[in-house]
Each structure stands twice: as structure tokens, then as C-alpha cells.
PDB file of C-alpha atoms in Angstrom:
ATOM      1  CA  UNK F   1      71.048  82.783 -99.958  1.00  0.00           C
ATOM      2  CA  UNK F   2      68.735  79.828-100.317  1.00  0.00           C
ATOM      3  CA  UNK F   3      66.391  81.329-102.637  1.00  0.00           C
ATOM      4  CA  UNK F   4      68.552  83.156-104.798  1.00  0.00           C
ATOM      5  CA  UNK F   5      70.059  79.687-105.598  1.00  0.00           C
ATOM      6  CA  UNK F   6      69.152  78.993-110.210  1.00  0.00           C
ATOM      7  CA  UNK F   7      69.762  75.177-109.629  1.00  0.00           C
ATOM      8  CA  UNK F   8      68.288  73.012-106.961  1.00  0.00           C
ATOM      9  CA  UNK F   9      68.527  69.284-106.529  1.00  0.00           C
ATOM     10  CA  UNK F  10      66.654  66.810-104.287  1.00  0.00           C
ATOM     11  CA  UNK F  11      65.512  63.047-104.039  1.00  0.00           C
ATOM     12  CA  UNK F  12      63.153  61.910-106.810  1.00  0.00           C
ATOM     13  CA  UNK F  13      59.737  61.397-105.088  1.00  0.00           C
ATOM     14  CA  UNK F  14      60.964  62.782-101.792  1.00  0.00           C
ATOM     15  CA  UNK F  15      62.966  63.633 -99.195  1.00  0.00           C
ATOM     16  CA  UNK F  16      61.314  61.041 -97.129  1.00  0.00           C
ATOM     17  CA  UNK F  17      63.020  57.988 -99.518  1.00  0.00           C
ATOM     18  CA  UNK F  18      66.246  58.825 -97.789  1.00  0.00           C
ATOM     19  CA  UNK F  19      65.147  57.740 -94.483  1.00  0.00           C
ATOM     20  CA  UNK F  20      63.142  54.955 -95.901  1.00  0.00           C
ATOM     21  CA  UNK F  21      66.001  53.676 -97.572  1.00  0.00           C
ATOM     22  CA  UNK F  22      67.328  52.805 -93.940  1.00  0.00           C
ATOM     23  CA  UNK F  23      64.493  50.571 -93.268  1.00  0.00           C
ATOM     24  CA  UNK F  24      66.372  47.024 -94.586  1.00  0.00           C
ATOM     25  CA  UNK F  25      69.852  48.303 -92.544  1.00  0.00           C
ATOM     26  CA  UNK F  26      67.580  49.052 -89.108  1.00  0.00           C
ATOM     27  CA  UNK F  27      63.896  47.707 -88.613  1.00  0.00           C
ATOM     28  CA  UNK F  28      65.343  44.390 -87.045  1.00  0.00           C
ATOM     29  CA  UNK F  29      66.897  46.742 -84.200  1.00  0.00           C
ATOM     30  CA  UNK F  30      64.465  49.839 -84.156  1.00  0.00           C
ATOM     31  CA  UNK F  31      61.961  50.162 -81.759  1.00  0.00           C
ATOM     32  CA  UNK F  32      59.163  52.515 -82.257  1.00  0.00           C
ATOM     33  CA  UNK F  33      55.460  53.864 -80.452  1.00  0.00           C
ATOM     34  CA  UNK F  34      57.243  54.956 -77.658  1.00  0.00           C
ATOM     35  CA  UNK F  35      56.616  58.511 -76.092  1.00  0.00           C
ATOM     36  CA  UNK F  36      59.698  59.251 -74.188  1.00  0.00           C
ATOM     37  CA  UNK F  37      59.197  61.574 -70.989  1.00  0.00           C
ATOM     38  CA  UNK F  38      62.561  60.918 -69.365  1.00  0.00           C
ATOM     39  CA  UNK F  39      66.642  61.045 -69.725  1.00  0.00           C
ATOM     40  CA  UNK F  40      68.831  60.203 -67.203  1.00  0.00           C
ATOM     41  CA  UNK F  41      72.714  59.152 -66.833  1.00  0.00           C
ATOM     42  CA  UNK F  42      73.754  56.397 -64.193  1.00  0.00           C
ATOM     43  CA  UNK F  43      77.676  57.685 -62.795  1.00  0.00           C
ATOM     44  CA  UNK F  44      78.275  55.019 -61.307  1.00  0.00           C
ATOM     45  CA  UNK F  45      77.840  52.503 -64.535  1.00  0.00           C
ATOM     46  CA  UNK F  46      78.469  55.191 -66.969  1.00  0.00           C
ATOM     47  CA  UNK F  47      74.863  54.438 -68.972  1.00  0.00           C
ATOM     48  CA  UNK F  48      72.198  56.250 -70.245  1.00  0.00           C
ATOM     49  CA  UNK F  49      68.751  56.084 -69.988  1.00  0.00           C
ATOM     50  CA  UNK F  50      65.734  56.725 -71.662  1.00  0.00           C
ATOM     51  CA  UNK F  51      62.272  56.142 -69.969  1.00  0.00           C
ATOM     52  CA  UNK F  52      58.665  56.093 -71.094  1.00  0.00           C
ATOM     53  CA  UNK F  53      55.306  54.573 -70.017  1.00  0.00           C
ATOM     54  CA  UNK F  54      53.584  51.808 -70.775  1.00  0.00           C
ATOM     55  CA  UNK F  55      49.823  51.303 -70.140  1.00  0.00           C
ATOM     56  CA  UNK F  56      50.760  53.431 -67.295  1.00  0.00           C
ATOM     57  CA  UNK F  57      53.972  51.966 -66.332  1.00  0.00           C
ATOM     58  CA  UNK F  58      57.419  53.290 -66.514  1.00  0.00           C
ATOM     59  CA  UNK F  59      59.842  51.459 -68.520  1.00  0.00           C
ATOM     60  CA  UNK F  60      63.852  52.667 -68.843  1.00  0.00           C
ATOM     61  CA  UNK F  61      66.243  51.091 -71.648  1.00  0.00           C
ATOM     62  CA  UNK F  62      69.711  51.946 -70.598  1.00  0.00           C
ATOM     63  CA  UNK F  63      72.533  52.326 -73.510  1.00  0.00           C
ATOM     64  CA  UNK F  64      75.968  52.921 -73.657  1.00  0.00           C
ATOM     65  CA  UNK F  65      75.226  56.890 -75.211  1.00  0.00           C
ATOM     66  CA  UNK F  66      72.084  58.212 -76.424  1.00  0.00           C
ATOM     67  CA  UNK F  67      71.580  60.257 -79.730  1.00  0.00           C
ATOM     68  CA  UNK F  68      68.775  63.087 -78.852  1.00  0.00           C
ATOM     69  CA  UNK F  69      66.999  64.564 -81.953  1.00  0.00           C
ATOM     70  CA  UNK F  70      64.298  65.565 -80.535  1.00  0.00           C
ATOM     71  CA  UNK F  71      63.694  69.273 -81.033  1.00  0.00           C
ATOM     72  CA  UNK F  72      64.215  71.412 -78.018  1.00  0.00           C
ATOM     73  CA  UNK F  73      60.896  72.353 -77.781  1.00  0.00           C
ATOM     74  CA  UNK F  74      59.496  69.050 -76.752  1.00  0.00           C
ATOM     75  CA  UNK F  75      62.635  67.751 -74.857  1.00  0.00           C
ATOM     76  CA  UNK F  76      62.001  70.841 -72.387  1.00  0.00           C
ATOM     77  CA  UNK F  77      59.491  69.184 -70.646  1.00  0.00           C
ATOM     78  CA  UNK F  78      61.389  66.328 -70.289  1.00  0.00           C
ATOM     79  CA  UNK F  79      63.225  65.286 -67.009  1.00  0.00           C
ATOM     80  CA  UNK F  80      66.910  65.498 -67.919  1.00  0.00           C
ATOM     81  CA  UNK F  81      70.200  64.806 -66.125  1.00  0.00           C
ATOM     82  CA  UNK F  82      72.175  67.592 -64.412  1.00  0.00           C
ATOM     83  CA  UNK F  83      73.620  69.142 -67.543  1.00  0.00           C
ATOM     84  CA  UNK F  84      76.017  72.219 -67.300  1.00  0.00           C
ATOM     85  CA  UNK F  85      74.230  75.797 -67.254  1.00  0.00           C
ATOM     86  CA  UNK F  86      74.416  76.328 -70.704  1.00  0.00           C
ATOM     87  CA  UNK F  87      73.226  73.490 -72.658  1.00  0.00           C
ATOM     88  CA  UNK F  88      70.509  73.578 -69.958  1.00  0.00           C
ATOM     89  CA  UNK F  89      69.379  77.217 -71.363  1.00  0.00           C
ATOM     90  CA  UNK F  90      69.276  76.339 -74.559  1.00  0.00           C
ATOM     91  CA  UNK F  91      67.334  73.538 -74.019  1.00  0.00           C
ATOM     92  CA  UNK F  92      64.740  75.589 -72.083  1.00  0.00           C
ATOM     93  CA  UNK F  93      65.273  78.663 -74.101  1.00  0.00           C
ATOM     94  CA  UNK F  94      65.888  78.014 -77.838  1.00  0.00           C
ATOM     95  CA  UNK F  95      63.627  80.233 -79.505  1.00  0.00           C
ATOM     96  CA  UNK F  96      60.769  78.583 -81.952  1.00  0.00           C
ATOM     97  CA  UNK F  97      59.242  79.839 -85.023  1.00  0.00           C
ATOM     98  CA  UNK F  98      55.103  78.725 -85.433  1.00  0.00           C
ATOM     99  CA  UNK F  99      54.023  78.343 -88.662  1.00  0.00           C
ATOM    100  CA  UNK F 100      51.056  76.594 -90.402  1.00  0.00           C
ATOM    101  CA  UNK F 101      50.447  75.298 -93.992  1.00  0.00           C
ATOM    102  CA  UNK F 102      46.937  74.774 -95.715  1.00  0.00           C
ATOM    103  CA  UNK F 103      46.963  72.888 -99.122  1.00  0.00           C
ATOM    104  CA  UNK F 104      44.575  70.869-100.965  1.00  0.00           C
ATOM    105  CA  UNK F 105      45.822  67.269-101.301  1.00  0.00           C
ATOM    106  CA  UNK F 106      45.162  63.716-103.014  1.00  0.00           C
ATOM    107  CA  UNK F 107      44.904  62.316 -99.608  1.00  0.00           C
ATOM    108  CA  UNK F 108      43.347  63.231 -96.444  1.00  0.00           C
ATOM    109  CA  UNK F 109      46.497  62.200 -94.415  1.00  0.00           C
ATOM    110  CA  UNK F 110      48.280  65.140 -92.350  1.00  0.00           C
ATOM    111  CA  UNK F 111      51.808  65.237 -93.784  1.00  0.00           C
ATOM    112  CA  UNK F 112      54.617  67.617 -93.724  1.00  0.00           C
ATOM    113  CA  UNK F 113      53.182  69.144 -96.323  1.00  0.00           C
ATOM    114  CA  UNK F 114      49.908  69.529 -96.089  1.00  0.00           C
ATOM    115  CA  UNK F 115      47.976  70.561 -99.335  1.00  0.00           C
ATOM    116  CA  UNK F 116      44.299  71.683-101.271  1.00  0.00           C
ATOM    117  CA  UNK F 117      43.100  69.606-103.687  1.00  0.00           C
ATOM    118  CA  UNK F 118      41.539  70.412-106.860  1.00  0.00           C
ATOM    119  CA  UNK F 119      40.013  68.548-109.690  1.00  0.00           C
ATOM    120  CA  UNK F 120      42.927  69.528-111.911  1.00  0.00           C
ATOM    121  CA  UNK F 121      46.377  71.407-111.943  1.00  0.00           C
ATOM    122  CA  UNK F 122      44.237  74.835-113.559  1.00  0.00           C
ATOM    123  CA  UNK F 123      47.029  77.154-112.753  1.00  0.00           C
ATOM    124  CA  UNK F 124      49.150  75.330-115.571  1.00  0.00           C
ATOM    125  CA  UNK F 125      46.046  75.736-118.185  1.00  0.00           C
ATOM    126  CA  UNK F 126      45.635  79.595-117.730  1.00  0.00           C
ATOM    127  CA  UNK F 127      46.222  82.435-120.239  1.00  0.00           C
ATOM    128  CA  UNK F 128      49.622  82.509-118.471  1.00  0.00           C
ATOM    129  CA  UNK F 129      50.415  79.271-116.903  1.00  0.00           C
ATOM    130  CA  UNK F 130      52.171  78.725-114.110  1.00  0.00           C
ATOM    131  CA  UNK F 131      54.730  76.088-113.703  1.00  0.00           C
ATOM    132  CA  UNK F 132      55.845  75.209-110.288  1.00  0.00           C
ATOM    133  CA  UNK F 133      57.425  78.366-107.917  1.00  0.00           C
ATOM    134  CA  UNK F 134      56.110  80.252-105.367  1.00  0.00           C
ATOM    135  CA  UNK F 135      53.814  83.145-104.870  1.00  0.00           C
ATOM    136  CA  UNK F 136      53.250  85.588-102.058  1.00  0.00           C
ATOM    137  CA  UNK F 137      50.900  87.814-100.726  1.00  0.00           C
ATOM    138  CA  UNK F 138      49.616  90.287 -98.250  1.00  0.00           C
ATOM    139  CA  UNK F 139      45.825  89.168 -97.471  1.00  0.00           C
ATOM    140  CA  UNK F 140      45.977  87.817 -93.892  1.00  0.00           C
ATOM    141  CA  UNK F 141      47.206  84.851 -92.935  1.00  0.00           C
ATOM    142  CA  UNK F 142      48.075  82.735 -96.466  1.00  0.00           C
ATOM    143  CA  UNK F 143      51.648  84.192 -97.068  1.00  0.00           C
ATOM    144  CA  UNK F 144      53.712  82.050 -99.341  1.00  0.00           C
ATOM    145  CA  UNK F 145      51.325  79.593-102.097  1.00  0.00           C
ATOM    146  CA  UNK F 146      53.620  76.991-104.109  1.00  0.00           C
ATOM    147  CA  UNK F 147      52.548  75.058-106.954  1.00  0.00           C
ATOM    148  CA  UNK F 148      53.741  71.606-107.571  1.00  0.00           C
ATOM    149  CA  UNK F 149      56.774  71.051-109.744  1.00  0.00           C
ATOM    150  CA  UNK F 150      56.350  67.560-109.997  1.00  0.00           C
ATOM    151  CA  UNK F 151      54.168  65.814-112.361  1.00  0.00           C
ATOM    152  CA  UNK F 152      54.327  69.188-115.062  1.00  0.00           C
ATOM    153  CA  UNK F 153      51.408  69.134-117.137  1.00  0.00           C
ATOM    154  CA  UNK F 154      49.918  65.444-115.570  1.00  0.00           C
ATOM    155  CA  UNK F 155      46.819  64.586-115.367  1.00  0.00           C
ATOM    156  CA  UNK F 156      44.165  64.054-112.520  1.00  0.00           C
ATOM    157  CA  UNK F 157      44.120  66.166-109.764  1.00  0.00           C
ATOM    158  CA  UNK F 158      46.531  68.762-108.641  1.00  0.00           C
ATOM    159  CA  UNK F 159      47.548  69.554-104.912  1.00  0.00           C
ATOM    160  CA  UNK F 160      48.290  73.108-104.371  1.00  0.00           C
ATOM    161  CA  UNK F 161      50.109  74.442-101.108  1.00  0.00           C
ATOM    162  CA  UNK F 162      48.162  76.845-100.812  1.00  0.00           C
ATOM    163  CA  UNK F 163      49.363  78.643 -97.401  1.00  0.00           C
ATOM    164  CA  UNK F 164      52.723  78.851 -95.405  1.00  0.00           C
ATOM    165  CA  UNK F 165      52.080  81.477 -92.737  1.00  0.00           C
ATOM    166  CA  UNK F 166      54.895  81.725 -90.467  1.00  0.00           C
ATOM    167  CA  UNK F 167      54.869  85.591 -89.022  1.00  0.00           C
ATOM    168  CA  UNK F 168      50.932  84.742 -88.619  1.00  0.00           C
ATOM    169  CA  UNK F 169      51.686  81.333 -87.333  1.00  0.00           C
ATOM    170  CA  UNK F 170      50.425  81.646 -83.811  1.00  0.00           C
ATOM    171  CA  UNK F 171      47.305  83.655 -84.255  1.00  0.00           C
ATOM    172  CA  UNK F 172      46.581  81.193 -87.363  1.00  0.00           C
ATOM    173  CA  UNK F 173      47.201  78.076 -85.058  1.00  0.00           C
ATOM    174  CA  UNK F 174      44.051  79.099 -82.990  1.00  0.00           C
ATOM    175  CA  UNK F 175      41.686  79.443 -85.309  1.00  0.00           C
ATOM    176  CA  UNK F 176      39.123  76.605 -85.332  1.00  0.00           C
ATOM    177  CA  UNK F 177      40.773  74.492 -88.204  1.00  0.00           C
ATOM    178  CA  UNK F 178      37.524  74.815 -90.541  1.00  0.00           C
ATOM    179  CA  UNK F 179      37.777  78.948 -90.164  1.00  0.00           C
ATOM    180  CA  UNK F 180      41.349  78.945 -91.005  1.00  0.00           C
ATOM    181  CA  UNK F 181      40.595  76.454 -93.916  1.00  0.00           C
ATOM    182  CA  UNK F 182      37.952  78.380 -95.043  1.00  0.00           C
ATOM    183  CA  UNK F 183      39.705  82.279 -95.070  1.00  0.00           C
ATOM    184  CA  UNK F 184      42.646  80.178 -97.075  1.00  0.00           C
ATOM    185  CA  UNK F 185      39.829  78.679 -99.892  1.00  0.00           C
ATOM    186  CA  UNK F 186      38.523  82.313-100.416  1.00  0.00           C
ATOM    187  CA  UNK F 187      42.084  83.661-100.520  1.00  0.00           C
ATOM    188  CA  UNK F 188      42.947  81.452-103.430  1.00  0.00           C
ATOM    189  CA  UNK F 189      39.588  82.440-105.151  1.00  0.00           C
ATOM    190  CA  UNK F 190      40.216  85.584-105.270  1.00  0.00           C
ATOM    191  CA  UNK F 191      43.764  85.245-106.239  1.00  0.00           C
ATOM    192  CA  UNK F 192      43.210  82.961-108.987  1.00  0.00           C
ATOM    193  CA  UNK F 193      39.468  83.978-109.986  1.00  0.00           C
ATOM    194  CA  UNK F 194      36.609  82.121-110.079  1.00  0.00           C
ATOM    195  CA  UNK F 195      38.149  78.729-111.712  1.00  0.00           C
ATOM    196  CA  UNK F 196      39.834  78.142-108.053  1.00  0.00           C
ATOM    197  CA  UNK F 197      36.286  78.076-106.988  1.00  0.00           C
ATOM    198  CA  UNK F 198      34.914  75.894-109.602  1.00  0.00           C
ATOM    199  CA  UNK F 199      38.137  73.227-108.937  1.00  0.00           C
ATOM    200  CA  UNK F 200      38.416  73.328-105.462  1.00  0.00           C
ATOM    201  CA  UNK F 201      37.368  69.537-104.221  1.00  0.00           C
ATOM    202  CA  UNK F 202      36.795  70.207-100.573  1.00  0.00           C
ATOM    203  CA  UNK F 203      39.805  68.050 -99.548  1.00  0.00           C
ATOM    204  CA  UNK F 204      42.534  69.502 -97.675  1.00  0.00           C
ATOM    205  CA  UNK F 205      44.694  69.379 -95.192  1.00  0.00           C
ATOM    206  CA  UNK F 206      46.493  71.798 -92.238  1.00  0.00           C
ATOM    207  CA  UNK F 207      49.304  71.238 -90.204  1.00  0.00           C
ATOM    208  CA  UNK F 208      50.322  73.848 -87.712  1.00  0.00           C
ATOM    209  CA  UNK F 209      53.768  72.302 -85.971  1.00  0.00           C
ATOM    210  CA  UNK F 210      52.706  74.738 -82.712  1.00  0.00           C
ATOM    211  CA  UNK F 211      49.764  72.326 -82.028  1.00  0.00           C
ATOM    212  CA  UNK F 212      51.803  68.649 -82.620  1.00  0.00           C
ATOM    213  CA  UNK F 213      53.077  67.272 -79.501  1.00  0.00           C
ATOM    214  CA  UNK F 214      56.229  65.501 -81.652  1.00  0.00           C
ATOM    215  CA  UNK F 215      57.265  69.544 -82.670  1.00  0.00           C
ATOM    216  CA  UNK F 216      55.399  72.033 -80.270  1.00  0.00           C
ATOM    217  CA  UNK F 217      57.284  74.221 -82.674  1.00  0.00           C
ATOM    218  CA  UNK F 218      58.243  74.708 -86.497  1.00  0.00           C
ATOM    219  CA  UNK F 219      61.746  75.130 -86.479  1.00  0.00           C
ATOM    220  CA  UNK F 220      64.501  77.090 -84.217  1.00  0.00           C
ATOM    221  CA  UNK F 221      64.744  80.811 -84.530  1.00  0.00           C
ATOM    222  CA  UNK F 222      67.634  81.720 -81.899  1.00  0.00           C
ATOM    223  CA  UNK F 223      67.683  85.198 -80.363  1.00  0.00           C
ATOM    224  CA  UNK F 224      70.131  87.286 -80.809  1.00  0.00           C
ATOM    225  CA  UNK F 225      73.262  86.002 -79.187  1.00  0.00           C
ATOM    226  CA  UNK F 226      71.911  82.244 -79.071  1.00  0.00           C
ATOM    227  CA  UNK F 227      73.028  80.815 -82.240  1.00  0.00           C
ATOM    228  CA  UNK F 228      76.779  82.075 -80.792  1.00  0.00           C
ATOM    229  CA  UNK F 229      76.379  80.972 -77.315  1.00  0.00           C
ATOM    230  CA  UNK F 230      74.679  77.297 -77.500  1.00  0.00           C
ATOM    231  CA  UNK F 231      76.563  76.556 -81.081  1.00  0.00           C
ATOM    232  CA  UNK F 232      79.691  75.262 -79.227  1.00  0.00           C
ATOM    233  CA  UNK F 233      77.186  73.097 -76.916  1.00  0.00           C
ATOM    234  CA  UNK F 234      76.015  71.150 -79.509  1.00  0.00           C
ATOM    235  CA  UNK F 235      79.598  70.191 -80.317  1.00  0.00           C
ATOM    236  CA  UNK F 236      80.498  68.610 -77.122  1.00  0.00           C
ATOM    237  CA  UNK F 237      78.579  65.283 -75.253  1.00  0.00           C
ATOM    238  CA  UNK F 238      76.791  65.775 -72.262  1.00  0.00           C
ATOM    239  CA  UNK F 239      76.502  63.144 -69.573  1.00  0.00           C
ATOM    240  CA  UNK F 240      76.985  60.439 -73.096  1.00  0.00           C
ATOM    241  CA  UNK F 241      73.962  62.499 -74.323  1.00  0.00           C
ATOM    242  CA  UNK F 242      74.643  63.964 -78.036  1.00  0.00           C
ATOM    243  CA  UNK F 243      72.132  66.099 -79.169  1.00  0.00           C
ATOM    244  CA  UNK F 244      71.385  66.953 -82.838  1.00  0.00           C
ATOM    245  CA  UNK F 245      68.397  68.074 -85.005  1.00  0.00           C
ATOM    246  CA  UNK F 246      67.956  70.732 -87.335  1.00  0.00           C
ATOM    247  CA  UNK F 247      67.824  72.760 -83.929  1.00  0.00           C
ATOM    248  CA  UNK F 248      71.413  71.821 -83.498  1.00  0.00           C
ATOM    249  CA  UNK F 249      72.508  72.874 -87.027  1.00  0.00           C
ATOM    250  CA  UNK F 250      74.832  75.962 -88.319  1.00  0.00           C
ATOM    251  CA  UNK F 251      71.321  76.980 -90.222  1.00  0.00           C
ATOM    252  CA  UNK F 252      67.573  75.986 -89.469  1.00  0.00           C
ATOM    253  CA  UNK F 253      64.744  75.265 -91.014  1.00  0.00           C
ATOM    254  CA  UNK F 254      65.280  73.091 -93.804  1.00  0.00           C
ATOM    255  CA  UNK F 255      65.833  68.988 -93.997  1.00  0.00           C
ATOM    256  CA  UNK F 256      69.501  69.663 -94.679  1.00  0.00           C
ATOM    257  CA  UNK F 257      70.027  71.044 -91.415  1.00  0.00           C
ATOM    258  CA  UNK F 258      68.782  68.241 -89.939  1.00  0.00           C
ATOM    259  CA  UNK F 259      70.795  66.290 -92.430  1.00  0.00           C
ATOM    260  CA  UNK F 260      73.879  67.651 -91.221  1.00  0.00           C
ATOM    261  CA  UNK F 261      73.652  67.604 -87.720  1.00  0.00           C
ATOM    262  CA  UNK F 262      72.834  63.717 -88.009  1.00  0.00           C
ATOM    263  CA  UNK F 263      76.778  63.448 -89.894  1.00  0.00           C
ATOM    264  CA  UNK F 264      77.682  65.469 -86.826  1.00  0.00           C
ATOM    265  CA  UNK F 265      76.276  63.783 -84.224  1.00  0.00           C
ATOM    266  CA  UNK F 266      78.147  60.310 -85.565  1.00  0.00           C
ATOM    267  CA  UNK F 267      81.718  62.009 -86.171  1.00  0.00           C
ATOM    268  CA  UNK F 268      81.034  63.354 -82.519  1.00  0.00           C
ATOM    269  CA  UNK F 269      80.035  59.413 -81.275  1.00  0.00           C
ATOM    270  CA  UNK F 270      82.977  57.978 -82.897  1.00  0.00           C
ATOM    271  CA  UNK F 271      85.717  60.268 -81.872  1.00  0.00           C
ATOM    272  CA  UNK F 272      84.427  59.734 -78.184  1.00  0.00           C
ATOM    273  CA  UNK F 273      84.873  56.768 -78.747  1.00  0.00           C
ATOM    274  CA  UNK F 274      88.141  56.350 -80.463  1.00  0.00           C
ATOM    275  CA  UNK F 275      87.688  56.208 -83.408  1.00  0.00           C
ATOM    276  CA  UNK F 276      89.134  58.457 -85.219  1.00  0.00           C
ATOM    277  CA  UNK F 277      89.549  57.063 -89.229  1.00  0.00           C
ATOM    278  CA  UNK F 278      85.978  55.712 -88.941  1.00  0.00           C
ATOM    279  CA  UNK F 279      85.324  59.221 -88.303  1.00  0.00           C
ATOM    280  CA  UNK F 280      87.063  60.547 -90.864  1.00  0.00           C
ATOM    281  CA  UNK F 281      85.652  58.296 -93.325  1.00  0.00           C
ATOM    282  CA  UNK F 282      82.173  59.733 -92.504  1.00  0.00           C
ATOM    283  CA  UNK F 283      83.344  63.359 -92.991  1.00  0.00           C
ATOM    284  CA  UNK F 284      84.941  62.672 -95.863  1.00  0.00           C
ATOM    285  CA  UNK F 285      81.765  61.215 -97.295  1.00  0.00           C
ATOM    286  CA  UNK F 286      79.869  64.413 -96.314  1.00  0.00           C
ATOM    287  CA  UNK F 287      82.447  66.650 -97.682  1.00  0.00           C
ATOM    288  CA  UNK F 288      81.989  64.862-101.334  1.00  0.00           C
ATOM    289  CA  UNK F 289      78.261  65.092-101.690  1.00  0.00           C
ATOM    290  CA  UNK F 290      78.515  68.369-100.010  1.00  0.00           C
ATOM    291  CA  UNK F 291      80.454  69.115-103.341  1.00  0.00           C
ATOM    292  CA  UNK F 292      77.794  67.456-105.643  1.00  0.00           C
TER     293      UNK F 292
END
């Protein structure tokens, strides 16, 4: 159903701007750079903890209930408490998709989206441009090749995704990086002629999730039978551990999911808690934009 939507909305510049508008409400209480390799839960005081190392050290935080967004895939090699049987095999046994995305980009920073640059945005100058979309194909390894629909028409340079491999994810993840760079280049010359050649800048980037320790993963992909066994999991606290995460979500995959799960993961904190209209006042909330 996603792609058969004909109107789509999202946040001018980015996704990213709706965490970033968090950063006045939280950065006096967050605290980042830490790698956590532990959970635990203390019975006897009721807390949780989370543990990491410092310069070799270990160093625990404990907290009245801990919110774990951390995609399955990493969190399995974490030491956990003794959770019951099956929110334990999910956390071990969540299946993963791999996928990897070459593009061109203004930068030479590794983001979520990584990109090809070229000296300008050719595909919208061609005897029939090309505005934004998607493209597919079946020469190995590139599958799916977007074109920006921001900036229609600018000028400068122009960032082209130009691969997001997913059934090819794994074998693509270990190639050397300037192999899998370079079979994605030719791909787009020959799909686009030899002006691809002529624009491409050298600059790019490639991100396959498989190979980041924060992911070790692209996104979940449950098995037959998962989604309907660990789905009522999610919905219950374990040990004042609530987990959430696009993993977590009725669908995968996409921000949203991850979106929603976060609204679910608070409704869940409040009403173990107590509090029920605070609750309510947060689904509400997601109900009306939901309806937006």
C-alpha cells in the first residue's frame, strides 16, 4: 500500500528536524557517547539498569523504567535480565533485512541516505526529464535509483541515490567498498548514457546497515508466524523494560514505524504508571495527526 499512495507528506528539509526539534526540551538532561553492553533489573529495589564502559570501566545508571529502542539486532548481544521465553526469542530471533545504498552526495559524511554526486541535476535537463521518483532495474546489485525531489530544477550540484539493494544486501555488504562503488558508477552510465559519466564528481557515499555496529541490520523482516507471536510482547513491560523501535511496530521499515512505536512506548509508561488521562491525551494527539 505505501507506494500506491498519489499524495505524500513529510517535514520540510527532513525527517531528522523532528528529532532536532527536541533538542531545547532535552539536551540539559540527555546524556550521550555511551555504548551500552548491559540491562539489568534490581527486585529487590524495583530499578533498572543500564551499564556501559568507560576507558575500560563499567559504569551502571539505575532508573525507575528504561525505554529500549535499540533494534533487536544489536540488543542481542547484550546481557539482559531474565525475561519470559518469548520476548527472549524475539529478541534473539527477529529476523533482519540487509540492505545497502550508494549515492553521490554534496558531502562526504555517511548519512542515512547516502548519495553520488554530480556536477549538476542532468537527469532533469534530458530530452525527457526526470523529476524526482524512482527507477528500478535488473543489472546486479543497484536495484531501486531515486532522484531528488527537492530543490526541482536548482542549481549546483545534484545528489542522486543511486542504489538501494536490499535482496542483494548481504553479498553487496562484502564487497570492498571501492568495488561496490565502482559496479554502481558504471551501472548509472549505462543507464543514463554517457552524460552520467561526464557529471559524475567522484564523491559518494555507501552505507550498508549490516556492517554498522548501532544497526547490524536494516530493518525487521519477521518470519512467518513472528509478527503474530512477539506483537503482543511489545505491548506489555518487562522487568520495567519497554521496548520500542520500528522493530516493535505493526509495520517496518519506514521512520513512521519508529514514530509510532515511540507514542506507544509512552501510553504504555504512563498507564503503568497511573496515569491514565495523561495517556489519553497522548493518544488522542496521535489519533489527530494520524488523520492529517
Amino acid at each position: 500500500m505505501y507506494f500506491a499512495a498519489t499524495e505524500w507528506k513529510t517535514i520540510d528539509k527532513g525527517l531528522n528536524r523532528l528529532a532536532e526539534a527536541f533538542h531545547p526540551i532535552v539536551d540539559n538532561r540527555l546524556k550521550t557517547e555511551r555504548r551500552i553492553e548491559r540491562l539489568s533489573f534490581d527486585e529487590t529495589t524495583n530499578k533498572t539498569g543500564i551499564h556501559w564502559r568507560t576507558d575500560g570501566e563499567v559504569q551502571t545508571c539505575q532508573y525507575d523504567k528504561t525505554l529500549v529502542a535499540v533494534p533487536f539486532s544489536v540488543v542481542r548481544m547484550w546481557r539482559t535480565p531474565t525475561l519470559n521465553p518469548i520476548m527472549t526469542e524475539a529478541i534473539k530471533g527477529l529476523n533482519y533485512d540487509y540492505a545497502c545504498k550508494i549515492s553521490v552526495s554534496q558531502t562526504v559524511i555517511v548519512t542515512a541516505d547516502p548519495q553520488l554526486l554530480y556536477k549538476t541535476r542532468f537527469w532533469e535537463h534530458i530530452d525527457n526529464p526526470i523529476y524526482g521518483g524512482c527507477g528500478a532495474t535488473d543489472l546486479p546489485g543497484v536495484g531501486s535509483f531515486c532522484y531528488p525531489a527537492y530543490n526541482i530544477n536548482g542549481t549546483g550540484p545534484g545528489a542522486l541515490l543511486a542504489s538501494y539493494s536490499t535482496p542483494d544486501g548481504l553479498s553487496a555488504q562484502a564487497m570492498p567498498e571501492e568495488d561496490h562503488v565502482q559496479m554502481i558508477v558504471e551501472a548509472m552510465n549505462e543507464i543514463h548514457g554517457p552524460i552520467a559519466a561526464e557529471q559524475y564528481t567522484g564523491v559518494y557515499n555507501r552505507q550498508c546497515w549490516g556492517l554498522d555496529r548501532n544497526h547490524a541490520g536494516s530493518w525487521a523482516s519477521p518470519e512467518i508466524g513472528q509478527h503474530e507471536r512477539y506483537m503482543p510482547e511489545y505491548h506489555k513491560t518487562h522487568a520495567n523494560h519497554i521496548f520500542i523501535g520500528e522493530h516493535t511496530s505493526i509495520n517496518h521499515a519506514w521512520i513512521f514505524s519508529a514514530l509510532e512505536s515511540a507514542v506507544r512506548g509512552v501510553v504504555q509508561l504512563l498507564l503503568d504508571d497511573g496515569l491514565v488521562d495523561e495517556a489519553q491525551e497522548v493518544s488522542l494527539h496521535q489519533y489527530a495527526h494520524a488523520l492529517c
